[in-house]
GROMACS .gro file of C-alpha atoms in nm:
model
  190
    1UNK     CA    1  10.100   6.307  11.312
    2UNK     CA    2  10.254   6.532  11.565
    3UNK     CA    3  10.589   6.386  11.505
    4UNK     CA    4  10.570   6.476  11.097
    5UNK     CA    5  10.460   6.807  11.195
    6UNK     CA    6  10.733   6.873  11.367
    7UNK     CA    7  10.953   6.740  11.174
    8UNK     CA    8  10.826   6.933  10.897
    9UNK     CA    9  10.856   7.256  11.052
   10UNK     CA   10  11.272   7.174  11.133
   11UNK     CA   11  11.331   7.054  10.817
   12UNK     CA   12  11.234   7.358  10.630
   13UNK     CA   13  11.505   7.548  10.514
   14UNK     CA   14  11.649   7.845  10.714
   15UNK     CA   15  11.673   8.195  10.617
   16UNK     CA   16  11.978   8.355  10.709
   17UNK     CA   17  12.005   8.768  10.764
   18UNK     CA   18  12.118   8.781  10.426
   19UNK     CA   19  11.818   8.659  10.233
   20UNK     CA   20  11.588   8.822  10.426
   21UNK     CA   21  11.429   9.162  10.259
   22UNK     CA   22  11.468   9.532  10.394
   23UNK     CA   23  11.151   9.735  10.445
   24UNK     CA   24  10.986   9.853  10.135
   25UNK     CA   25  11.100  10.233  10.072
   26UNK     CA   26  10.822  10.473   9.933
   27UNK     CA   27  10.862  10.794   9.741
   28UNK     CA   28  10.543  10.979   9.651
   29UNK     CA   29  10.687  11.161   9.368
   30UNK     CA   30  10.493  11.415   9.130
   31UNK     CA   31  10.346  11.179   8.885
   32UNK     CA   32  10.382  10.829   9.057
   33UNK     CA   33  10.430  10.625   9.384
   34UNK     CA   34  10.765  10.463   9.370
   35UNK     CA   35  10.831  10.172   9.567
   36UNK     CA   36  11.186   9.956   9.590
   37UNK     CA   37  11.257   9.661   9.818
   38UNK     CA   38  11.613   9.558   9.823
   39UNK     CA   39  11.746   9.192   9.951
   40UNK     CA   40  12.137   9.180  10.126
   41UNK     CA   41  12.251   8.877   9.946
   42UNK     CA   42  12.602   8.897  10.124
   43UNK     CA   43  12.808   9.100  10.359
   44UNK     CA   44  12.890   9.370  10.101
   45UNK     CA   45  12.587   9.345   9.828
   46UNK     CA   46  12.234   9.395   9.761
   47UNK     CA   47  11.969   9.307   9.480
   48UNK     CA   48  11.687   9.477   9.398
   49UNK     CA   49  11.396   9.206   9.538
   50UNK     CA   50  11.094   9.439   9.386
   51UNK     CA   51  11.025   9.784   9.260
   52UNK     CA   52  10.749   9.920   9.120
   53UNK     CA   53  10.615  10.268   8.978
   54UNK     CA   54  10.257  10.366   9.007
   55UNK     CA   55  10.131  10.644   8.766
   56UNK     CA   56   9.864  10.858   8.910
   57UNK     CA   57   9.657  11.118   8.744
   58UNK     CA   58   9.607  11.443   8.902
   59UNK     CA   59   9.821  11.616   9.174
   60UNK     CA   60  10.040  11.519   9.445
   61UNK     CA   61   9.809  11.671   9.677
   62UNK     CA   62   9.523  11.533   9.593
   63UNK     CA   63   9.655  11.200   9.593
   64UNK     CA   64   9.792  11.299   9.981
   65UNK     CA   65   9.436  11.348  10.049
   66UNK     CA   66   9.254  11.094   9.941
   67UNK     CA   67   9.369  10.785  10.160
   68UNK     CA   68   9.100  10.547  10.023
   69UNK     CA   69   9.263  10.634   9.670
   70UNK     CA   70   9.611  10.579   9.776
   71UNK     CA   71   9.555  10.300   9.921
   72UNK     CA   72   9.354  10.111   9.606
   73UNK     CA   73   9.646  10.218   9.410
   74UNK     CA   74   9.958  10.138   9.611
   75UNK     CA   75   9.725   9.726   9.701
   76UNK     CA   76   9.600   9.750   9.310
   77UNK     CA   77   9.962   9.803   9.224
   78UNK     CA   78  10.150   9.576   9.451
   79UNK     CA   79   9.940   9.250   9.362
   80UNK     CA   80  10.168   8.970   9.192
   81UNK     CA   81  10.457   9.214   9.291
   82UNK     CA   82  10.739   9.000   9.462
   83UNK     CA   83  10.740   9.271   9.768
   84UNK     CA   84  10.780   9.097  10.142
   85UNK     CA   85  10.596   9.210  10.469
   86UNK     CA   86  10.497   9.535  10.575
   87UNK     CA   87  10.792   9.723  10.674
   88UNK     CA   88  10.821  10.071  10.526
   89UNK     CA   89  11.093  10.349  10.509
   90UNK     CA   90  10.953  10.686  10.271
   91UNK     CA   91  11.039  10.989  10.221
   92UNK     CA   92  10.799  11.306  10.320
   93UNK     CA   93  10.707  11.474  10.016
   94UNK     CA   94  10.934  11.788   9.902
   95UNK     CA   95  10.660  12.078   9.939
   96UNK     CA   96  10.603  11.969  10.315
   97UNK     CA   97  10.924  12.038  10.413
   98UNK     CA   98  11.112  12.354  10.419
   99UNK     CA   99  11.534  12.351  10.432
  100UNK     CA  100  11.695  12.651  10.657
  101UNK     CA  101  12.099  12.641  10.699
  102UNK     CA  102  12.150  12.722  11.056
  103UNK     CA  103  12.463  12.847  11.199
  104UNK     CA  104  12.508  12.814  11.595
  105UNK     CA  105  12.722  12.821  11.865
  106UNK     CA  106  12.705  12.532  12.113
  107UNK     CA  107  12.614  12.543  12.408
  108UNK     CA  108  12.590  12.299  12.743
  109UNK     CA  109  12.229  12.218  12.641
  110UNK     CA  110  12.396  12.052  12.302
  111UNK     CA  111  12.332  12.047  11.947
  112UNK     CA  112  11.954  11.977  11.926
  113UNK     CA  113  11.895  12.220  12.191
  114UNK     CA  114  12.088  12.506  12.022
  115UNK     CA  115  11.924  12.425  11.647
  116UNK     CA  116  11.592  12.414  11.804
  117UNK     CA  117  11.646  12.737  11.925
  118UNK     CA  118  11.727  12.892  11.588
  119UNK     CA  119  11.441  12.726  11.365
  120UNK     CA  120  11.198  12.848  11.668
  121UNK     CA  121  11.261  13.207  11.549
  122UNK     CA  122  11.203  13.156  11.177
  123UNK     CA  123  10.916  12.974  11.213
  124UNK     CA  124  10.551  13.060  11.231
  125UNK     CA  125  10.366  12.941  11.551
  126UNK     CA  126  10.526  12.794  11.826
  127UNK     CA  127  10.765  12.512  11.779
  128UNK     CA  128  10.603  12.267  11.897
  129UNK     CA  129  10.348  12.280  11.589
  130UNK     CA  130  10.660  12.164  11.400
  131UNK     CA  131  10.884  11.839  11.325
  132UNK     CA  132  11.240  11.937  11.326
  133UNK     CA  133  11.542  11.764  11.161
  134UNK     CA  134  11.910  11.844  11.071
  135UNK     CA  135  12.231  11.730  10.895
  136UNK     CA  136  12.497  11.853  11.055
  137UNK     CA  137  12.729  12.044  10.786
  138UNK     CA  138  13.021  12.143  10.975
  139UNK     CA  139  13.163  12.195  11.330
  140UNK     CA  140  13.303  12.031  11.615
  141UNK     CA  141  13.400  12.086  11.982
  142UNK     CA  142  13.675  12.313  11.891
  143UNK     CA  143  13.522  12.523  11.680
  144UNK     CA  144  13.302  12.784  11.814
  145UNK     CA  145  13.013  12.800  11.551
  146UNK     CA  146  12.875  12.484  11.386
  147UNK     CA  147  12.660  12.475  11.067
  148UNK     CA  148  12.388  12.242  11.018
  149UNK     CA  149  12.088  12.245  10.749
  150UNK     CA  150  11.735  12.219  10.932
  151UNK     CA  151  11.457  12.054  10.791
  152UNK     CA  152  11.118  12.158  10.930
  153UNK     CA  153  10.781  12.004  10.856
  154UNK     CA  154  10.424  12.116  11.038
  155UNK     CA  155  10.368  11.814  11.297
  156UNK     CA  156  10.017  11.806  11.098
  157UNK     CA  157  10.167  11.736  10.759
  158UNK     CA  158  10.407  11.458  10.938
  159UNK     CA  159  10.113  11.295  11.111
  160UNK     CA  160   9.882  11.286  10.810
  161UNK     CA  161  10.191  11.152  10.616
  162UNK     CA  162  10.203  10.868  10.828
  163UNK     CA  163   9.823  10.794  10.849
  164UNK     CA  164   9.815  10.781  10.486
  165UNK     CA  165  10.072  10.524  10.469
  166UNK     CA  166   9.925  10.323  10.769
  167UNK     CA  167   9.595  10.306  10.653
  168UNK     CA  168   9.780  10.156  10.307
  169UNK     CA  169   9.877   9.863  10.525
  170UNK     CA  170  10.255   9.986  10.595
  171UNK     CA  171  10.409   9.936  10.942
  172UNK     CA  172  10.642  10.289  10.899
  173UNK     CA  173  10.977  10.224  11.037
  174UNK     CA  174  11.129  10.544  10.959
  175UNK     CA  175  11.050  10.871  10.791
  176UNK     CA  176  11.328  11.073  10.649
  177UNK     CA  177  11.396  11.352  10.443
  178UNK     CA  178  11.522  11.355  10.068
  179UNK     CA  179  11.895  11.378  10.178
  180UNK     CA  180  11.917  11.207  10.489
  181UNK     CA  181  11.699  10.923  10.315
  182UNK     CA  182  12.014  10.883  10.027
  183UNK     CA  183  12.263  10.944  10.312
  184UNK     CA  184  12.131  10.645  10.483
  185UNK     CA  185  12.094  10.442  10.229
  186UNK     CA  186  12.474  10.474  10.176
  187UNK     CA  187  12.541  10.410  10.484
  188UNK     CA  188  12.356  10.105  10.497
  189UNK     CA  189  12.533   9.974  10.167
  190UNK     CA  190  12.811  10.059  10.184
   0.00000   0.00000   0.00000
């Protein structure tokens, strides 16, 4: 018996990288929860593997605050779905984040340093109370200033964010903002 077990278990086919799933990318748009799993089927292509849109009634926020009701719609939803594992990418939703174009000059402490700096002065609070992102625009070591757009969410918005989609069962790989999110997916495909 313990031979056909184990012979069982080597003689079942491999998966290679290529048929194995990404995470499961969520948008929480303003009428429904989209969700889209891609599958790399070779070095240079990808199929869709599942996607799904889930209407919701009511508003965005209310759905953001109501855990118990995002989660028995996203598990309601996602039953007989051909989704795989928990993995998640998503998106924080467009009203919790605020865009600033920030032009700097850098300095030994580098980029992040010199960005922080600047959003620290248009913000309310201290920075700390805030999650801080940027695409650099334009700039380089030559060049005396750079431009870069900041995104800034309140830490609070980022962490409740995340609870929401962990208490939904996802395992949240990354987080990203609207146009990092497409930049990356780009990048990844391409």
């Amino acid at each position: 018996p313990a031979t056909r077990a184990l012979l069982r278990r080597f003689s079942s086919p491999v998966k290679s990288a290529y048929s194995m799933p990404g995470p499961i990318g969520i948008e929480v748009g303003m009428d429904a929860v989209h969700l889209c799993q891609l599958t790399r089927i070779d070095q240079s292509h990808w199929a869709v593997r599942a996607r799904l849109s889930l209407a919701y009634g009511g508003s965005r926020e209310s759905l953001l605050s109501d855990p118990r009701r995002f989660k028995r719609l996203v598990r309601q939803g996602m039953r007989g779905a051909k989704f795989s594992g928990k993995l998640a990418v998503s998106v924080m939703p467009m009203e919790q984040v605020r865009f600033t174009p920030i032009t700097y000059v850098l300095g030994r402490d580098g980029h992040e340093a010199a960005i922080l700096k600047m959003v620290a002065d248009r913000v309310e609070g201290p920075i700390q109370d805030y999650v801080v992102d940027y695409l650099p625009v334009r700039g380089s070591a030559e060049q005396e200033e750079s431009l870069a757009l900041a995104a800034v969410a309140r830490r609070d918005d980022v962490a409740a964010y995340l609870d929401l989609l962990g208490d939904a069962g996802f395992q949240v790989d990354a987080l990203d903002i609207g146009p990092a999110a497409i930049q990356r997916l780009i990048g990844t495909m391409y």
